[in-house]
PDB file of N, CA, C and O in Angstrom:
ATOM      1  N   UNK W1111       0.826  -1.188   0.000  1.00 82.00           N
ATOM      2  CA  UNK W1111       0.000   0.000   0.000  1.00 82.00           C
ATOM      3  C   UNK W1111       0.874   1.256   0.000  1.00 82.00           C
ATOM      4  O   UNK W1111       0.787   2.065  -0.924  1.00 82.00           O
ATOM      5  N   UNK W1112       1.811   1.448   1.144  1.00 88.00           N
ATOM      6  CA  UNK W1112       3.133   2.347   0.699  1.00 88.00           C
ATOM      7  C   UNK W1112       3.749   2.955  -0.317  1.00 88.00           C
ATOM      8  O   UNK W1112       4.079   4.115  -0.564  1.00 88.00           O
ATOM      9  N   UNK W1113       3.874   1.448  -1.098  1.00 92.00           N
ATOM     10  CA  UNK W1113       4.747   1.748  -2.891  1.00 92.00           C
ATOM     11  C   UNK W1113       3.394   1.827  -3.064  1.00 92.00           C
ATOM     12  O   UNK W1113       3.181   2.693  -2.215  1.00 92.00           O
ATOM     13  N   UNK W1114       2.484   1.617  -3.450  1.00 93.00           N
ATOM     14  CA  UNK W1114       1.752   2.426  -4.399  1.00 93.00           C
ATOM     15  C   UNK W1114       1.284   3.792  -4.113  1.00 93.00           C
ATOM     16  O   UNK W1114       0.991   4.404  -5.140  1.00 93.00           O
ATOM     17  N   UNK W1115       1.156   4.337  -3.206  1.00 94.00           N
ATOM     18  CA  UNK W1115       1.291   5.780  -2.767  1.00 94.00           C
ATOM     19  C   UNK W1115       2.269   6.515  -3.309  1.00 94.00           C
ATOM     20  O   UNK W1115       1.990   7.495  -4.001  1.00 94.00           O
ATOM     21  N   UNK W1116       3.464   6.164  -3.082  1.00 94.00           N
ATOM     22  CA  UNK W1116       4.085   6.749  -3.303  1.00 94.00           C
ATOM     23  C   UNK W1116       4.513   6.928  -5.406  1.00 94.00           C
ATOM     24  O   UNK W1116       5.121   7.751  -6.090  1.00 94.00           O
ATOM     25  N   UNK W1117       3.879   5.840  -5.634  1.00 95.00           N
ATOM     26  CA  UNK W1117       4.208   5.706  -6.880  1.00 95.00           C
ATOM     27  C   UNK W1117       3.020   6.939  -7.266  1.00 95.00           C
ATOM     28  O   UNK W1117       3.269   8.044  -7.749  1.00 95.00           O
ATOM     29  N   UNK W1118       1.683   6.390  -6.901  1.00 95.00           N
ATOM     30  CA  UNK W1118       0.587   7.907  -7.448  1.00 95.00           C
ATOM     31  C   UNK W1118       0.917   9.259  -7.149  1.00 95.00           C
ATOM     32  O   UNK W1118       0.793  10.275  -7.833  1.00 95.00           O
ATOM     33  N   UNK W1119       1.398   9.065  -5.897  1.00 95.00           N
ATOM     34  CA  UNK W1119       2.057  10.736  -5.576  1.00 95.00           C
ATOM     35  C   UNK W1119       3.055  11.064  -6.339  1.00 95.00           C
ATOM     36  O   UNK W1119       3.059  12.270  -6.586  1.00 95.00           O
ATOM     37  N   UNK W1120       4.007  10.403  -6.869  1.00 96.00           N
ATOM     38  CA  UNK W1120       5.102  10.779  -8.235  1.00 96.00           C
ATOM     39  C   UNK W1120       4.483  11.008  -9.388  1.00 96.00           C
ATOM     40  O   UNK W1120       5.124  11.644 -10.224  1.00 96.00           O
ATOM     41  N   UNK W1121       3.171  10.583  -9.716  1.00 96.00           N
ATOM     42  CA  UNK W1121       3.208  10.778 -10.972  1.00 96.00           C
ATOM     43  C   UNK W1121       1.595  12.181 -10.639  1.00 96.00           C
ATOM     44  O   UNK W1121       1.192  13.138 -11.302  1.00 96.00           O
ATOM     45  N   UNK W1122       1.297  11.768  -9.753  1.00 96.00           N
ATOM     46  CA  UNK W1122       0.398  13.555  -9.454  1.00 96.00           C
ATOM     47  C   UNK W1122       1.407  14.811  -9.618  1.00 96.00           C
ATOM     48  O   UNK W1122       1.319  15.692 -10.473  1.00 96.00           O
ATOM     49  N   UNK W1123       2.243  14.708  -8.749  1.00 96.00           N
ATOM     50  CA  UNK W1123       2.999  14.977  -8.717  1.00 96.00           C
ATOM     51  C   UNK W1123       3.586  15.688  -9.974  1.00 96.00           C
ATOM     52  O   UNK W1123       3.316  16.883 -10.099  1.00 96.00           O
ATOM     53  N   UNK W1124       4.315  15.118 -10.864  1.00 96.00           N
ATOM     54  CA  UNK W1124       4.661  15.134 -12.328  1.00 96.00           C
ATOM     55  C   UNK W1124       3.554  15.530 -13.062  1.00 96.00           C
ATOM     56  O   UNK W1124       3.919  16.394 -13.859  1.00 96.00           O
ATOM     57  N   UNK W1125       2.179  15.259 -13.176  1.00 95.00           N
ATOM     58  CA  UNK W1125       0.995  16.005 -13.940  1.00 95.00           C
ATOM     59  C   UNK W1125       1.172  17.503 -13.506  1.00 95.00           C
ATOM     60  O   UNK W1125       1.173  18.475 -14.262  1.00 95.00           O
ATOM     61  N   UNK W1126       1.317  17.501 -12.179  1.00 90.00           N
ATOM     62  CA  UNK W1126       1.245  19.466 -11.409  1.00 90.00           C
ATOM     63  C   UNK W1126       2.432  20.069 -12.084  1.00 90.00           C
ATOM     64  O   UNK W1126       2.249  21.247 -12.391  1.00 90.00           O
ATOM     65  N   UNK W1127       3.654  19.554 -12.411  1.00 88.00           N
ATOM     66  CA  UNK W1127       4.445  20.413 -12.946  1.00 88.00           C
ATOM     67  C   UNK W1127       4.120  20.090 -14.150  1.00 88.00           C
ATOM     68  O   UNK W1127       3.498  20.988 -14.718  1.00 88.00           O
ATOM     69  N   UNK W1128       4.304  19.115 -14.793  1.00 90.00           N
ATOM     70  CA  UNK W1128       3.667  19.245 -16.816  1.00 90.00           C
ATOM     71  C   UNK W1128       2.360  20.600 -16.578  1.00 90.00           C
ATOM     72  O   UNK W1128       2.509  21.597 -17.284  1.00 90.00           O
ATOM     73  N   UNK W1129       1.590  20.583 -15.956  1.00 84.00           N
ATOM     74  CA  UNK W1129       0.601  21.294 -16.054  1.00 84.00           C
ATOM     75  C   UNK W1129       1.144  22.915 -16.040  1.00 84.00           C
ATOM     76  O   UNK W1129       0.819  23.746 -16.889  1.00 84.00           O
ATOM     77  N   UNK W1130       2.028  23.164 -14.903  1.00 80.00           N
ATOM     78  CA  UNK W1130       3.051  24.455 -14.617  1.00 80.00           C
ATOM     79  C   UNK W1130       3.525  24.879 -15.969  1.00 80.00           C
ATOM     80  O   UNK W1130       3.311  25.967 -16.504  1.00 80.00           O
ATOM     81  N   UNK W1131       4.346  23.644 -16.551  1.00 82.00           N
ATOM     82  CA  UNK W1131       5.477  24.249 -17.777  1.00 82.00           C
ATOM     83  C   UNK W1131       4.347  24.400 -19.159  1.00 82.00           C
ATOM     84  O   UNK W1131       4.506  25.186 -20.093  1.00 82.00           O
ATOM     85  N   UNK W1132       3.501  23.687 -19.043  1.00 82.00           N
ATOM     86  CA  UNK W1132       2.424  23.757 -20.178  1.00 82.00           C
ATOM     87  C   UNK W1132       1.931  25.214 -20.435  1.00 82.00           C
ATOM     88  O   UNK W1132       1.528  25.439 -21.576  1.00 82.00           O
ATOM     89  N   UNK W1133       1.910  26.141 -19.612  1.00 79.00           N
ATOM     90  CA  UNK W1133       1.252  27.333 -19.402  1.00 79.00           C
ATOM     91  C   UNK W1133       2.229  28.348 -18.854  1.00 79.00           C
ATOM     92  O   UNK W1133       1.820  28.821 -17.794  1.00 79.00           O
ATOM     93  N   UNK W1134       3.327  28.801 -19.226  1.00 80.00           N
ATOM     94  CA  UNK W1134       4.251  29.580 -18.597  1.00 80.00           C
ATOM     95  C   UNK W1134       3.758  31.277 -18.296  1.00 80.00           C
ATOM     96  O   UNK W1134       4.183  32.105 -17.490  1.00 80.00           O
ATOM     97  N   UNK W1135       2.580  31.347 -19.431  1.00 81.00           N
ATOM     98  CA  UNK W1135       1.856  32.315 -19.359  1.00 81.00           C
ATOM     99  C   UNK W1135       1.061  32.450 -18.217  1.00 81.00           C
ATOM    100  O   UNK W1135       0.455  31.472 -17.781  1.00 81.00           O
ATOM    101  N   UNK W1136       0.966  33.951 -17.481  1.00 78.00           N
ATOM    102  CA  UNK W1136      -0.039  34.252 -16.402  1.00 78.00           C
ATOM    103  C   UNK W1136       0.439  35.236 -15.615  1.00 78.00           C
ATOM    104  O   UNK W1136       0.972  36.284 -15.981  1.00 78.00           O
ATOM    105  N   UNK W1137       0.183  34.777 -14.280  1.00 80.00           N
ATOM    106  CA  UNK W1137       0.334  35.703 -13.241  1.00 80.00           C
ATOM    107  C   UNK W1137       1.309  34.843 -11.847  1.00 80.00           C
ATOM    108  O   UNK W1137       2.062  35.287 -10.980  1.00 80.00           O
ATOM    109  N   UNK W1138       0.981  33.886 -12.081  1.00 78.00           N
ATOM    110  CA  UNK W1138       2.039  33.203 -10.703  1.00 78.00           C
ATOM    111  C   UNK W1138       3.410  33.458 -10.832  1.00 78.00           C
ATOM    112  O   UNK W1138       4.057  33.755 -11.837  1.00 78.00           O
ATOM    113  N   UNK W1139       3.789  33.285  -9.576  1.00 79.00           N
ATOM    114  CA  UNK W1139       4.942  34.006  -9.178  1.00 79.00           C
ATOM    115  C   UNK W1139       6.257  32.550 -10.460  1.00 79.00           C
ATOM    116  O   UNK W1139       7.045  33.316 -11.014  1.00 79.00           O
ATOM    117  N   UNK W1140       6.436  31.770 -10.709  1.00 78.00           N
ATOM    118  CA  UNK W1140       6.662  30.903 -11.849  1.00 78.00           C
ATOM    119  C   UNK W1140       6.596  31.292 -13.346  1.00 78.00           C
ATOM    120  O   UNK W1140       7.345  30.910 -14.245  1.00 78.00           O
ATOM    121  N   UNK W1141       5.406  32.239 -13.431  1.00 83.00           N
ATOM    122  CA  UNK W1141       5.514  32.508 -15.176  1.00 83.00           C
ATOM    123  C   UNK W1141       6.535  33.257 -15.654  1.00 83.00           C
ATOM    124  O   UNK W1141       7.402  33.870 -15.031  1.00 83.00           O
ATOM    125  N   UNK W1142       6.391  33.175 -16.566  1.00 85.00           N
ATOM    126  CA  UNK W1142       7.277  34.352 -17.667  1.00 85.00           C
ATOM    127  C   UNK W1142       7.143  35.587 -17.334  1.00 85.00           C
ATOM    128  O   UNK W1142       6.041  35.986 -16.958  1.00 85.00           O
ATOM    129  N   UNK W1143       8.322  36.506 -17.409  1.00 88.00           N
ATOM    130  CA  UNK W1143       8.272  38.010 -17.026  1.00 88.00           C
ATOM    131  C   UNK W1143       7.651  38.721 -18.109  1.00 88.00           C
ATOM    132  O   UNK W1143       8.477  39.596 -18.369  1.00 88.00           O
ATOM    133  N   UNK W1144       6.500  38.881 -19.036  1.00 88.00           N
ATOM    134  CA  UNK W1144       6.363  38.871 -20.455  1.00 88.00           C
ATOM    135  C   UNK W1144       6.465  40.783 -20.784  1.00 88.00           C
ATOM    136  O   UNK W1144       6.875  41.308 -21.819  1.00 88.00           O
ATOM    137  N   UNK W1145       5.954  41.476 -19.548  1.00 88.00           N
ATOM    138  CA  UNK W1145       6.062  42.792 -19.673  1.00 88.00           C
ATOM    139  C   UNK W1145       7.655  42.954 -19.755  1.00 88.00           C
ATOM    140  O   UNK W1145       8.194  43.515 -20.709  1.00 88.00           O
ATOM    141  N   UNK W1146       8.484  42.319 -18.482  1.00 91.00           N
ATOM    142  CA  UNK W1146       9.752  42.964 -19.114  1.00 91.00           C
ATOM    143  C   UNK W1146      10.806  42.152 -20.180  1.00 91.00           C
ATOM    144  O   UNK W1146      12.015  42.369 -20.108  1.00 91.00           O
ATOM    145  N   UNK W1147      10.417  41.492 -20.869  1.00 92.00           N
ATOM    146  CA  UNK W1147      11.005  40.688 -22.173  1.00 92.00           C
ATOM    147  C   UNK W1147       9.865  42.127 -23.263  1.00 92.00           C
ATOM    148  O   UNK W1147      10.538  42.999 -23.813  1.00 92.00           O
ATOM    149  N   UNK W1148       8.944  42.169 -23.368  1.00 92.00           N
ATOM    150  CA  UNK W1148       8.087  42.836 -24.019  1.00 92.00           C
ATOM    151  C   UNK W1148       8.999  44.985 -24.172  1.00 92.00           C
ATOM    152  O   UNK W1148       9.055  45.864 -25.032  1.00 92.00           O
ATOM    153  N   UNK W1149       9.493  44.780 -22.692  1.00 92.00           N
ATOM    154  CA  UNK W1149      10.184  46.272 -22.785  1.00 92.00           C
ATOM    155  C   UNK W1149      11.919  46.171 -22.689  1.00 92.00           C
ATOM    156  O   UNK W1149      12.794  46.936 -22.285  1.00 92.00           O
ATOM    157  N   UNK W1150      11.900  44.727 -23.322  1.00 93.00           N
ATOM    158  CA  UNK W1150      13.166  44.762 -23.554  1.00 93.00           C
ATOM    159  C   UNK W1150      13.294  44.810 -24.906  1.00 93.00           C
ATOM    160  O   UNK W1150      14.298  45.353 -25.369  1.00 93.00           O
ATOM    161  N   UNK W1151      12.350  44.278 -25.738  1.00 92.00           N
ATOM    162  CA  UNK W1151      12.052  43.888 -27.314  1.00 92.00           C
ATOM    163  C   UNK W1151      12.048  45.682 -27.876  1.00 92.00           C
ATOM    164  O   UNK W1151      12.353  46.162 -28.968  1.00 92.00           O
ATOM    165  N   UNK W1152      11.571  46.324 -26.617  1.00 91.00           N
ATOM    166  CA  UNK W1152      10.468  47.644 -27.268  1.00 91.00           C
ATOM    167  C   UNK W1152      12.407  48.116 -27.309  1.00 91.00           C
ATOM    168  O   UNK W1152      12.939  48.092 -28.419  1.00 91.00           O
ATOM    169  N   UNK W1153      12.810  48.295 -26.738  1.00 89.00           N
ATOM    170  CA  UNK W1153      14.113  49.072 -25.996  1.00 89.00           C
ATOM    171  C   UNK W1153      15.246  48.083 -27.145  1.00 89.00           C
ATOM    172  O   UNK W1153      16.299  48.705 -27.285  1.00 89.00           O
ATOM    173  N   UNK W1154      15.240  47.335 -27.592  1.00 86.00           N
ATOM    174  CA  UNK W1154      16.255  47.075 -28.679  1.00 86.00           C
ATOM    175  C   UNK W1154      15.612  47.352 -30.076  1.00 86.00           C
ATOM    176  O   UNK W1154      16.339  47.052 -31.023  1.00 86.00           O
ATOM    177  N   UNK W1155      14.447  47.843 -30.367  1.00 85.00           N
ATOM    178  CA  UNK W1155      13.697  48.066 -31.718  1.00 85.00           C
ATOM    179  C   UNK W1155      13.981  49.626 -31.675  1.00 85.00           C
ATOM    180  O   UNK W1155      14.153  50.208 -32.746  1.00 85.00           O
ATOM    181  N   UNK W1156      14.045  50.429 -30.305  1.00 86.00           N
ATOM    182  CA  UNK W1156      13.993  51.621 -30.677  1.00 86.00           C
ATOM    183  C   UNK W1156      15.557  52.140 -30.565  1.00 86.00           C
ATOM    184  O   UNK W1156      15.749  53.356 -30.587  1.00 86.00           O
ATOM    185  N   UNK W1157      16.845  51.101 -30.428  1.00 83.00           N
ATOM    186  CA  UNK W1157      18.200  51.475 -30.546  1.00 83.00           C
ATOM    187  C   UNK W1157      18.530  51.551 -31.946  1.00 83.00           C
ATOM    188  O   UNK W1157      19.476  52.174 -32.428  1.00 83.00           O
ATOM    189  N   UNK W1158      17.298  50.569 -32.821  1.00 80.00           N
ATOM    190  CA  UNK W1158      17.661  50.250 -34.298  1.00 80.00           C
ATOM    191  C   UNK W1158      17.513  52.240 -35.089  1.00 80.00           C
ATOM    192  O   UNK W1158      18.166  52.877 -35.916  1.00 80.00           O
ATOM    193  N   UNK W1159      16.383  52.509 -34.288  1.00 77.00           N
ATOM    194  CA  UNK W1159      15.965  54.071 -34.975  1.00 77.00           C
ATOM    195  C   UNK W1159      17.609  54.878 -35.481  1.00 77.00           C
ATOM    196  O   UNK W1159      18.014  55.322 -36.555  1.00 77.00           O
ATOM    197  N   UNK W1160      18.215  54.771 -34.102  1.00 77.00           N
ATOM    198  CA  UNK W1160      19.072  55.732 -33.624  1.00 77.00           C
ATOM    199  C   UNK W1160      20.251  55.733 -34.957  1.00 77.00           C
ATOM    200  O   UNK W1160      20.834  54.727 -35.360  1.00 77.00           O
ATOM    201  N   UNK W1161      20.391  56.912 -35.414  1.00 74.00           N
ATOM    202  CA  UNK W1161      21.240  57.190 -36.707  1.00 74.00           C
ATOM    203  C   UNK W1161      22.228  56.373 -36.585  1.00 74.00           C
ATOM    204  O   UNK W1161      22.217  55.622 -37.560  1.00 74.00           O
ATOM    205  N   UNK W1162      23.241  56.091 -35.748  1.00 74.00           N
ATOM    206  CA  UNK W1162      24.657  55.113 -35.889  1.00 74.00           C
ATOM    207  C   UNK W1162      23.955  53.940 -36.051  1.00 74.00           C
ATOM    208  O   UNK W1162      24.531  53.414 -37.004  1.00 74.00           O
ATOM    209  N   UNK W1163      23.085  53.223 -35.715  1.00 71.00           N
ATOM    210  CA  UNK W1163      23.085  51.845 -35.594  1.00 71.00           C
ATOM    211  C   UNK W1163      23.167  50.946 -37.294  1.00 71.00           C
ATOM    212  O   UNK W1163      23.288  49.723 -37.362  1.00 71.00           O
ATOM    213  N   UNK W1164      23.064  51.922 -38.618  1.00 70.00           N
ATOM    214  CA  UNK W1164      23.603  51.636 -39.759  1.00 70.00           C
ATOM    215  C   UNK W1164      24.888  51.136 -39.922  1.00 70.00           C
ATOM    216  O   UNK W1164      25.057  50.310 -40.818  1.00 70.00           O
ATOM    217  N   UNK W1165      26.184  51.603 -38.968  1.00 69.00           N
ATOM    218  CA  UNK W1165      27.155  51.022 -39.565  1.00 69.00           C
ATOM    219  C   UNK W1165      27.535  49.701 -39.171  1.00 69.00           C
ATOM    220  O   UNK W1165      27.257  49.215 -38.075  1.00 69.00           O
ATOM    221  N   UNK W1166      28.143  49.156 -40.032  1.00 68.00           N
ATOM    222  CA  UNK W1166      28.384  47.685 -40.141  1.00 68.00           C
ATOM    223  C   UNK W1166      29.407  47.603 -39.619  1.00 68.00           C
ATOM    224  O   UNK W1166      30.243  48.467 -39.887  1.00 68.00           O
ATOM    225  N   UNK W1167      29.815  46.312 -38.472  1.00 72.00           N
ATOM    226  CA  UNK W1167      31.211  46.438 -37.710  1.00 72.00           C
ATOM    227  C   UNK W1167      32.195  45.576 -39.257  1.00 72.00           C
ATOM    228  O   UNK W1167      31.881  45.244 -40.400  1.00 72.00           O
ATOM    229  N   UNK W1168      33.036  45.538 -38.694  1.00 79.00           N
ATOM    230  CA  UNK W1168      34.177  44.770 -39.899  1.00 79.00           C
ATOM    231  C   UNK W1168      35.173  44.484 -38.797  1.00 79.00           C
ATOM    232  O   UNK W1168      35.142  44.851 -37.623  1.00 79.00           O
ATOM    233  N   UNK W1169      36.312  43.542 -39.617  1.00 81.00           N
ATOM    234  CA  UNK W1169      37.229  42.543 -38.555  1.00 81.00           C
ATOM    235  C   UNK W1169      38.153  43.764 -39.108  1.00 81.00           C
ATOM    236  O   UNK W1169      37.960  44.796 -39.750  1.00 81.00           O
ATOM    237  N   UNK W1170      39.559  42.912 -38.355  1.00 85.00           N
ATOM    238  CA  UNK W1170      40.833  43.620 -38.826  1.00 85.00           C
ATOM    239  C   UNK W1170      41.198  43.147 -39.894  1.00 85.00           C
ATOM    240  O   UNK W1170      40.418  42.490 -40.583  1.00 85.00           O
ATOM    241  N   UNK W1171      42.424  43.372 -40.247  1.00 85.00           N
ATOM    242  CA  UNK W1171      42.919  42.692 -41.584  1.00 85.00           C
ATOM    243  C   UNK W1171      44.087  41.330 -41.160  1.00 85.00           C
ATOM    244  O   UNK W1171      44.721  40.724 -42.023  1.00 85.00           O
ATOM    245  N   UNK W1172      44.191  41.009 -39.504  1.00 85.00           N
ATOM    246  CA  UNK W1172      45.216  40.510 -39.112  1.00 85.00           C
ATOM    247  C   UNK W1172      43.975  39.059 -38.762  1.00 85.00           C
ATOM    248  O   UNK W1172      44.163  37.878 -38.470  1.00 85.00           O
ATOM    249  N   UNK W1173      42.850  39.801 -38.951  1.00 83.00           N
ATOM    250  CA  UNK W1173      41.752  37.888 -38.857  1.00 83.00           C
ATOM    251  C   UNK W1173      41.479  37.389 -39.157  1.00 83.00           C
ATOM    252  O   UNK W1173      40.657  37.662 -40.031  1.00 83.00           O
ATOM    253  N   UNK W1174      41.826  35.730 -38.818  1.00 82.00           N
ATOM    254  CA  UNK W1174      41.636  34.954 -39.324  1.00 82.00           C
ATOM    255  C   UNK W1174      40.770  34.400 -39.734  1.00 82.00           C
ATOM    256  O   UNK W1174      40.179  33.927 -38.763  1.00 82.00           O
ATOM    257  N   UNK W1175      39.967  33.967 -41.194  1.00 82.00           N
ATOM    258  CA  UNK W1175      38.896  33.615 -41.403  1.00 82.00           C
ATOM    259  C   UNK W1175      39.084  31.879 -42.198  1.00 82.00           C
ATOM    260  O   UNK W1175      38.196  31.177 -42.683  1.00 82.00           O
ATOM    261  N   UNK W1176      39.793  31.746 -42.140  1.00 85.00           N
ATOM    262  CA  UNK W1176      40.248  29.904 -42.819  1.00 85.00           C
ATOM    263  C   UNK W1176      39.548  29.351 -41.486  1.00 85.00           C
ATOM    264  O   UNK W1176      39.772  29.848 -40.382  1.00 85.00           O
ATOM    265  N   UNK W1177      38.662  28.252 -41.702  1.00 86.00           N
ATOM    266  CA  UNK W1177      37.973  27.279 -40.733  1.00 86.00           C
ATOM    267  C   UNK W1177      39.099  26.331 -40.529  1.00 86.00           C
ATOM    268  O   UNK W1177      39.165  25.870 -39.389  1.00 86.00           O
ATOM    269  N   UNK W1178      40.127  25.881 -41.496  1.00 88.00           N
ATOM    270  CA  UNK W1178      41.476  24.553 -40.972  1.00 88.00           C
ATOM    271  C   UNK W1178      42.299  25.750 -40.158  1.00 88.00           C
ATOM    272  O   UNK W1178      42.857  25.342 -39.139  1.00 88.00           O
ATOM    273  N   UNK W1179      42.405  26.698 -40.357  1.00 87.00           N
ATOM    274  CA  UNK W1179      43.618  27.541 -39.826  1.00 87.00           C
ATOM    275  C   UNK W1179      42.968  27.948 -37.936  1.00 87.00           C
ATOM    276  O   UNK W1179      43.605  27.948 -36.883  1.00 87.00           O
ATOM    277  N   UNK W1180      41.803  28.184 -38.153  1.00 84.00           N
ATOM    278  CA  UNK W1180      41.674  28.267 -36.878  1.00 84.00           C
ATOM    279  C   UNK W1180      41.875  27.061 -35.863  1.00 84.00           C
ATOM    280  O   UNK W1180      42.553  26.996 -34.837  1.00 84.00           O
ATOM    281  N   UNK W1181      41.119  26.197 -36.447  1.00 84.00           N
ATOM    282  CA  UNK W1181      40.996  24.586 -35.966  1.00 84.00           C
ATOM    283  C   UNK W1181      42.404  24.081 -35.474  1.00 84.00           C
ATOM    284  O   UNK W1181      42.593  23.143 -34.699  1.00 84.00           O
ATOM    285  N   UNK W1182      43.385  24.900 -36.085  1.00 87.00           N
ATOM    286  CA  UNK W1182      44.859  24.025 -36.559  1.00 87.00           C
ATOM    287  C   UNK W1182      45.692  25.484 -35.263  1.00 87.00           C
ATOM    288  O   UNK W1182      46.725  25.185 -34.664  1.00 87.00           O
ATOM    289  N   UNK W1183      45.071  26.834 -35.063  1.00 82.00           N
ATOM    290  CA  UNK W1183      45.767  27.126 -33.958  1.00 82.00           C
ATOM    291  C   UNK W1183      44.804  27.075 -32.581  1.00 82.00           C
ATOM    292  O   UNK W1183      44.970  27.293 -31.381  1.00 82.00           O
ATOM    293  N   UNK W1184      43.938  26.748 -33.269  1.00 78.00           N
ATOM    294  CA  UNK W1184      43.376  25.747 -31.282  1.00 78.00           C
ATOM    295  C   UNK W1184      43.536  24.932 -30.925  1.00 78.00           C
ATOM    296  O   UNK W1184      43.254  24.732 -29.744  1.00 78.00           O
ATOM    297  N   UNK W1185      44.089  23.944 -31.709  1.00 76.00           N
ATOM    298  CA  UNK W1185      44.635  22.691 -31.539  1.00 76.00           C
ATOM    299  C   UNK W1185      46.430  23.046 -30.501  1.00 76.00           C
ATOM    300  O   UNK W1185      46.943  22.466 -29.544  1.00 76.00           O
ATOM    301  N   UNK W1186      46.834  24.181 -31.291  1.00 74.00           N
ATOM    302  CA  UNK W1186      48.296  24.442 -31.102  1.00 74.00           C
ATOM    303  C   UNK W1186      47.940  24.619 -29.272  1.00 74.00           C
ATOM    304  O   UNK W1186      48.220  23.916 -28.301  1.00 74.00           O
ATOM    305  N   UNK W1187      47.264  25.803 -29.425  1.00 68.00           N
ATOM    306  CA  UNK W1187      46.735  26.440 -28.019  1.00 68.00           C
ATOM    307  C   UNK W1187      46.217  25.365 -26.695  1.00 68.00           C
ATOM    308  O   UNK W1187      46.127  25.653 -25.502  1.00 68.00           O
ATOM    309  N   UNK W1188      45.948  24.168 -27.314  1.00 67.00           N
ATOM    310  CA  UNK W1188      44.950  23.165 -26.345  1.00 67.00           C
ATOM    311  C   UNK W1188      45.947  22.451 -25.954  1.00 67.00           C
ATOM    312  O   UNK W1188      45.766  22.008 -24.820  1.00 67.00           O
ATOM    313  N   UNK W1189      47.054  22.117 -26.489  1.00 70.00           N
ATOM    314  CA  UNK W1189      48.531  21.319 -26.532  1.00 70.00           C
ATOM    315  C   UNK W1189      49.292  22.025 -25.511  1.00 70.00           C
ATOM    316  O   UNK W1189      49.773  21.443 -24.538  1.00 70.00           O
ATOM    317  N   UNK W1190      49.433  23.595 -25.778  1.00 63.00           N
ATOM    318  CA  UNK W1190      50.331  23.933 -24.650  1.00 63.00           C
ATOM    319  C   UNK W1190      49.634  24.153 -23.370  1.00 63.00           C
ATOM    320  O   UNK W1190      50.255  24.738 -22.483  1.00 63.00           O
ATOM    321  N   UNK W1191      48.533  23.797 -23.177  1.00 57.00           N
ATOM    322  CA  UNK W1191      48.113  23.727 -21.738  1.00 57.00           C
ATOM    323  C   UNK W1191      48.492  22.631 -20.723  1.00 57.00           C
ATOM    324  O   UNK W1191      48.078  22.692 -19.565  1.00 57.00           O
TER     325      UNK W1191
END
């Protein structure tokens, strides 16, 4: 009688949180912060306005862009540790 208690209470249990993550939306202290993700969205859409945010960054001319060449000095780098 024990083990099976305890077995229904694990899986009640497990329905109450599936039920929690199913719905992240609301008001309990558990949900999603959606106002401040919502005024974080607002606050990176209105940095796009701002006249500088046109220029495009660029590398140096000393970076490396070969995928074997990098691979081949992290390899170097992982060795001398």
């Amino acid at each position: 009688a024990i083990l099976s208690f305890f077995v229904i209470f694990g899986m009640f249990a497990l329905n109450r949180i599936a039920s929690e993550l199913e719905n992240p939306f609301g008001t309990d202290k558990n949900d999603l912060p959606l106002a401040h993700f919502q005024n974080e969205m607002n606050d990176s859409l209105m940095m796009l306005l701002h006249p500088t945010t046109d220029q495009v960054p660029c590398t140096s001319r000393r970076c490396i862009t070969d995928f074997e060449v990098l691979m081949q000095s992290r390899a170097v780098r992982t060795t001398k540790r």
